[in-house]
mmCIF file of C-alpha atoms in Angstrom:
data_model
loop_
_atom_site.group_PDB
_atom_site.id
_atom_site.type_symbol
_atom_site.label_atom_id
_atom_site.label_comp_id
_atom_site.label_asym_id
_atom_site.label_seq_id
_atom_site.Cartn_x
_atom_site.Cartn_y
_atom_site.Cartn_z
ATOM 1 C CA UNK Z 1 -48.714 -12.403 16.319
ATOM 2 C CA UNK Z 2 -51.845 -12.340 14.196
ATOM 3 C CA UNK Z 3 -55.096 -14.021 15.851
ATOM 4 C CA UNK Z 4 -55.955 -17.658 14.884
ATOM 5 C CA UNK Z 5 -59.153 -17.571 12.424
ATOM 6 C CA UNK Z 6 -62.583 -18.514 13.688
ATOM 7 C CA UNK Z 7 -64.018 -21.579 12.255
ATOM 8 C CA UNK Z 8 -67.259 -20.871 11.244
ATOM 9 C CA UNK Z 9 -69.591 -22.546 9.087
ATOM 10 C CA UNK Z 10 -73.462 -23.502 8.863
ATOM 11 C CA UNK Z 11 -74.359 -25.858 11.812
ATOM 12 C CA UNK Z 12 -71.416 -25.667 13.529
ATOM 13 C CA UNK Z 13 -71.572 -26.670 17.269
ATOM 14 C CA UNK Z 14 -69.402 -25.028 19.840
ATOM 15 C CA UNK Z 15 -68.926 -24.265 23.552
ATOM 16 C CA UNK Z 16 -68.656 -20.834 24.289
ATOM 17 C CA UNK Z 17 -66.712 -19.400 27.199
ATOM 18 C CA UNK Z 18 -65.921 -15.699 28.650
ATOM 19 C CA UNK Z 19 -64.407 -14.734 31.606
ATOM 20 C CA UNK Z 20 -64.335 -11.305 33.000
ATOM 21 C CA UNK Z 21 -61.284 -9.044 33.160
ATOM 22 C CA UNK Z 22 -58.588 -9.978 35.512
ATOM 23 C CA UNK Z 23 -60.985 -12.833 36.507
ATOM 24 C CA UNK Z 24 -63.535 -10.207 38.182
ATOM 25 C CA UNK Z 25 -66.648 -10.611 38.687
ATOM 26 C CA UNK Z 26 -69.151 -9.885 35.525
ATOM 27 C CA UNK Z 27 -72.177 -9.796 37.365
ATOM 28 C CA UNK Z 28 -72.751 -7.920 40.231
ATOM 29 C CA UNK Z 29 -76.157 -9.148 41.327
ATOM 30 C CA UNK Z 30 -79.236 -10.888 39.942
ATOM 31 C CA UNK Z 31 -80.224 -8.482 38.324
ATOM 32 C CA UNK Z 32 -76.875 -8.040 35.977
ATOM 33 C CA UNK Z 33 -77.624 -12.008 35.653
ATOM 34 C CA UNK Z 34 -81.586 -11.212 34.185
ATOM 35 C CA UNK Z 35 -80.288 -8.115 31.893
ATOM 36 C CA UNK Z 36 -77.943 -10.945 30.380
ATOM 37 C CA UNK Z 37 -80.253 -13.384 29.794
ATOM 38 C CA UNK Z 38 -82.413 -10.766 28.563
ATOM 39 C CA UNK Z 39 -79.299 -10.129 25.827
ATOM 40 C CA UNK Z 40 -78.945 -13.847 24.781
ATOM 41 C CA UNK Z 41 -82.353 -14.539 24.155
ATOM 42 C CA UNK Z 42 -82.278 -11.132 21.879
ATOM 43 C CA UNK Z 43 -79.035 -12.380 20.403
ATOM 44 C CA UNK Z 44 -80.504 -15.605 19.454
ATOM 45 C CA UNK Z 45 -83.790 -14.007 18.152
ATOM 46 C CA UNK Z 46 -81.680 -11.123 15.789
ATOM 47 C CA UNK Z 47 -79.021 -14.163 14.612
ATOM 48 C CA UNK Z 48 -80.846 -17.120 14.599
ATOM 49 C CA UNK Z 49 -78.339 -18.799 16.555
ATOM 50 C CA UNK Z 50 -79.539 -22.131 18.379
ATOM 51 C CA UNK Z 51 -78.524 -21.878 22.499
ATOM 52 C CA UNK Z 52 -78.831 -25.246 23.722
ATOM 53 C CA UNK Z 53 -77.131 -25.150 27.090
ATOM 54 C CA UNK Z 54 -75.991 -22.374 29.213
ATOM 55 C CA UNK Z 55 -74.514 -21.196 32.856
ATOM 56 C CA UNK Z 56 -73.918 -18.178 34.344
ATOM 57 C CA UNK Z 57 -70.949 -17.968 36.967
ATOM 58 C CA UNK Z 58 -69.953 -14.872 39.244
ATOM 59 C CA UNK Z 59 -66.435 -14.248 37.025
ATOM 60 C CA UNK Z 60 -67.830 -16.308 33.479
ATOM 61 C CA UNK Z 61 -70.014 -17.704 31.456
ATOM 62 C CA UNK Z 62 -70.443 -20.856 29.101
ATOM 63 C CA UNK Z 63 -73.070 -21.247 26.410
ATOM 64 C CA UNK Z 64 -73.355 -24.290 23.963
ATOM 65 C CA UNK Z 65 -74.508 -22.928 20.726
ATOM 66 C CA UNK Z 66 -75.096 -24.150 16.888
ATOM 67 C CA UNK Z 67 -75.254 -21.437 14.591
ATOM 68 C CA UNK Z 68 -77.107 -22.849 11.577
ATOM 69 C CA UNK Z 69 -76.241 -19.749 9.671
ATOM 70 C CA UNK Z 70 -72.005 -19.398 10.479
ATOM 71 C CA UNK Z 71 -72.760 -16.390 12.093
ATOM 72 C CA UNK Z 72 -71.145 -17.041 15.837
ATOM 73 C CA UNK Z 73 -68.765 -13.917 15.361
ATOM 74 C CA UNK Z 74 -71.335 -11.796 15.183
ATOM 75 C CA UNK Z 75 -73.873 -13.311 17.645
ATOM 76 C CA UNK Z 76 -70.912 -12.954 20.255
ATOM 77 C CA UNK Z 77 -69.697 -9.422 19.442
ATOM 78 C CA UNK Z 78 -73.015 -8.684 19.946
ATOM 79 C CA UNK Z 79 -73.676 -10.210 22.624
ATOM 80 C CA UNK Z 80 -70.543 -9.702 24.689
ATOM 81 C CA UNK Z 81 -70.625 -6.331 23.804
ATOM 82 C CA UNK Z 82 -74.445 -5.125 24.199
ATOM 83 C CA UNK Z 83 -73.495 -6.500 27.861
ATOM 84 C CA UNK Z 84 -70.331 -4.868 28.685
ATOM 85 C CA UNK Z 85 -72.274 -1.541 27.590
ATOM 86 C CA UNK Z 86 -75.172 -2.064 29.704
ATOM 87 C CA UNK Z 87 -72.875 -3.366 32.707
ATOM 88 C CA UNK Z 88 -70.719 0.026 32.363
ATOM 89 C CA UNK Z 89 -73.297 2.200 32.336
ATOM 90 C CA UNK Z 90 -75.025 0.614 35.147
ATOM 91 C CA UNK Z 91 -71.993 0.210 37.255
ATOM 92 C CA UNK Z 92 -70.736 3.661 36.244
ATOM 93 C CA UNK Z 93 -67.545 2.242 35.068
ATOM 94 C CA UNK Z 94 -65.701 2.325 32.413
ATOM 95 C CA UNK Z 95 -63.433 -0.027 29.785
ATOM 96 C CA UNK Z 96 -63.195 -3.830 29.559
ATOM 97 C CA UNK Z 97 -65.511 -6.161 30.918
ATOM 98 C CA UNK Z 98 -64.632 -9.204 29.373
ATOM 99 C CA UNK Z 99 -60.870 -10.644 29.097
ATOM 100 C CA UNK Z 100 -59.855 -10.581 25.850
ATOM 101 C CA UNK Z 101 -61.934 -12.649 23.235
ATOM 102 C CA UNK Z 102 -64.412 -15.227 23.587
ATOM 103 C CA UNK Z 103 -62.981 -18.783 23.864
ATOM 104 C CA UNK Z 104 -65.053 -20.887 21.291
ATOM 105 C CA UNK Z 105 -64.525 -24.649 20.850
ATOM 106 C CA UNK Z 106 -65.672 -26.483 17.864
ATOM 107 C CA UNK Z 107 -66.990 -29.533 19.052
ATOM 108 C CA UNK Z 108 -67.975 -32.762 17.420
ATOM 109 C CA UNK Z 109 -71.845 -33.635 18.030
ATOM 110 C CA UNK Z 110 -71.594 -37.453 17.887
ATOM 111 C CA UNK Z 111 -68.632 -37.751 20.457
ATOM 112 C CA UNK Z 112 -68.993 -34.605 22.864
ATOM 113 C CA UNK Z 113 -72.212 -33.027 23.079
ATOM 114 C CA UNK Z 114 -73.654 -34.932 25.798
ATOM 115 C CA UNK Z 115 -70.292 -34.340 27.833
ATOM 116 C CA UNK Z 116 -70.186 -30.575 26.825
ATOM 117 C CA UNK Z 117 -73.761 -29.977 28.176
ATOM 118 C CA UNK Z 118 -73.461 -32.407 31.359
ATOM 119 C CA UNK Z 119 -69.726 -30.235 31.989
ATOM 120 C CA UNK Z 120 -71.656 -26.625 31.907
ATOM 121 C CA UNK Z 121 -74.511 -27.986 33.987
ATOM 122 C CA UNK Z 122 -72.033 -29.103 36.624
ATOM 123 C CA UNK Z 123 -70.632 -25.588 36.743
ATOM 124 C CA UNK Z 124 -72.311 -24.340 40.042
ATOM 125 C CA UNK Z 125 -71.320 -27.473 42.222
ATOM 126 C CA UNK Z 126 -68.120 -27.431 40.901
ATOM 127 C CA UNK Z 127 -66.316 -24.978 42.692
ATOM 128 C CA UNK Z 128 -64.383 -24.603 45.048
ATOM 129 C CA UNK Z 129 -66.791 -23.634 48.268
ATOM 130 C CA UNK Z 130 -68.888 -26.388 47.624
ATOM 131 C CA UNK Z 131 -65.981 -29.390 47.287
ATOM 132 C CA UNK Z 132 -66.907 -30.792 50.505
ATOM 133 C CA UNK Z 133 -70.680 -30.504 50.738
ATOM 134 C CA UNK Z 134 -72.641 -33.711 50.455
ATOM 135 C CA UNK Z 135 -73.857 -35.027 47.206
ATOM 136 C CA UNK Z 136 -78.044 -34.396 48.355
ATOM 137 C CA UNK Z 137 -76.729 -30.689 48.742
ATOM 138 C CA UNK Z 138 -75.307 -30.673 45.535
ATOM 139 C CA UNK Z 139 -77.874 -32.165 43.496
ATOM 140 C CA UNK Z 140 -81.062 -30.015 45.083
ATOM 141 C CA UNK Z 141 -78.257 -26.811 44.427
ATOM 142 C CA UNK Z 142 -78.242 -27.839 40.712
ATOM 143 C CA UNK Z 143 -82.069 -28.136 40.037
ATOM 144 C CA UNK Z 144 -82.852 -24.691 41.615
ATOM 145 C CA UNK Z 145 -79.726 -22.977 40.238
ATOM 146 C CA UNK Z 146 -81.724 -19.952 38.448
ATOM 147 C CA UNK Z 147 -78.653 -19.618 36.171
ATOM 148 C CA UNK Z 148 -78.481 -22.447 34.328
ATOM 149 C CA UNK Z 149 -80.413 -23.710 31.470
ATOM 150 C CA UNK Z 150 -80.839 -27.440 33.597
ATOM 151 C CA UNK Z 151 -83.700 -26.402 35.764
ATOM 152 C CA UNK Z 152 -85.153 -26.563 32.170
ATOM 153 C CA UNK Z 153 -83.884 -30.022 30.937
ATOM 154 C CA UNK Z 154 -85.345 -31.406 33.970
ATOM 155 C CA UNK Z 155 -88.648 -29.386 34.400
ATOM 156 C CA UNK Z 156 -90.873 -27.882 31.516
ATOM 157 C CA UNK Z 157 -91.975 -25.229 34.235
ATOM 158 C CA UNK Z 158 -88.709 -23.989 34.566
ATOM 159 C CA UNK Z 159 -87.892 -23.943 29.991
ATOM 160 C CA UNK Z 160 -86.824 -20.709 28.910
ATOM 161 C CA UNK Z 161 -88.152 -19.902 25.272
ATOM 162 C CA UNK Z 162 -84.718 -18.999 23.623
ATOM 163 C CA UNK Z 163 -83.197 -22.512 24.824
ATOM 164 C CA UNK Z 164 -83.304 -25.189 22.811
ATOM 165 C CA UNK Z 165 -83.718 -28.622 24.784
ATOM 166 C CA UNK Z 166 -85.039 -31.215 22.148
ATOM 167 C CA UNK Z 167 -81.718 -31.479 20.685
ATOM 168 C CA UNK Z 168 -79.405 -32.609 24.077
ATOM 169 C CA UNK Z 169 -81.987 -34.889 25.364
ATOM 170 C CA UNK Z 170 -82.364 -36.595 22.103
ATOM 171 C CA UNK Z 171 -78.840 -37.915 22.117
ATOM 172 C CA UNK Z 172 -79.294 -38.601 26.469
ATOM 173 C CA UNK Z 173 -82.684 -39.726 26.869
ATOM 174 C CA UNK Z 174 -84.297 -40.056 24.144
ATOM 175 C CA UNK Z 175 -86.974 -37.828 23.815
ATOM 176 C CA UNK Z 176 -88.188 -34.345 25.546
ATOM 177 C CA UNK Z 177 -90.609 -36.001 27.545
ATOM 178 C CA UNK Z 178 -90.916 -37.279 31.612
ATOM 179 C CA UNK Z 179 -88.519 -40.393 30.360
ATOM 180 C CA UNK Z 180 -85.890 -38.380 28.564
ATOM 181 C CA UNK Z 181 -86.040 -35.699 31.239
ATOM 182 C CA UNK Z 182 -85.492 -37.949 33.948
ATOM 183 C CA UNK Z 183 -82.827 -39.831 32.005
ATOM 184 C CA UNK Z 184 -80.800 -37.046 31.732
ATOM 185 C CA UNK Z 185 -81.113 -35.836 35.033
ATOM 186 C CA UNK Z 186 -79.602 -39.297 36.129
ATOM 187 C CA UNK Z 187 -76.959 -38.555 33.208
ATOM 188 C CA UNK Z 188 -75.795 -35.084 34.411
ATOM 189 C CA UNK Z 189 -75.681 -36.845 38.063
ATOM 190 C CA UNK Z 190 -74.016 -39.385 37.632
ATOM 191 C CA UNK Z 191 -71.075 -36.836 36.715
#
């Protein structure tokens, strides 16, 4: 059976997901997690693809991108596979990294970007090991999670240059200032 086509086309919004091989582990400590980060903001920079949210789980990642240029294809063969390469070598392993292709939803801005970014932001409390730790826990987990792009929404100390947060907490809280940064802090919590 032949592979359903991408949809691609200029300013296209989706959320990105990639899970490793047999649901391993991709990342085998922080610095795997750095050298990946490293890769994404490259990606962006060589593609000109727009990352607007992103976490980093042990076995997967999600990223919420716009590719004003219908270009995603390449941006994640590129990414996914500069990685892979620099994981193998590392690790001193060899073959597939990833499972099988990149899951990429096309999402509508309007109705689900809000939800999208406030559902990959809610990644690290979300599983399993922390289901019956307090909600204070939780929340003071999620703004010093290093792997997410929300320390940033939340904190201009913590911004990364190749995310970009005007767009997110325009349709949350307004603007990227103390108001719409607190606003969608209370947004992402109250999830």
């Amino acid at each position: 059976m032949a592979r359903p086509l991408r949809i691609e086309f200029p300013g296209a919004w989706y959320h990105v997901t990639s899970r490793g091989n047999e649901r391993k582990s991709i990342f085998s400590d922080d610095s795997d997690r750095r050298k990946f980060l490293e890769i994404v903001a490259s990606s962006v920079e060589s593609y000109r693809v727009q990352v607007h949210a992103y976490v980093l789980m042990g076995n997967h990642f999600h990223l919420l991108v716009m590719t004003p240029q219908a270009n995603l294809q390449s941006f994640m063969q590129r990414l996914n596979t500069a990685y892979t390469v620099y994981f193998n070598r590392r690790h001193r392993r060899a073959g597939h990294l990833l499972q099988g292709r990149y899951k990429a939803i096309l999402i509508d801005v309007d109705s689900h970007l809000a939800e999208i970014s406030r559902y990959l932001h809610l990644n690290p409390v979300r599983v399993k090991k922390f289901s019956n730790q307090e909600i204070g826990f939780k929340k003071k987990l999620l703004s010093n999670y290093p792997w997410s792009s929300y320390p940033g929404y939340i904190s201009l100390r913590k911004r990364q240059a190749f995310v970009t947060y005007e767009v997110v907490l325009s349709v949350v809280g307004g603007k990227d200032d103390a108001r719409g940064r607190r606003g969608y802090r209370e947004f992402v919590l109250a999830g």
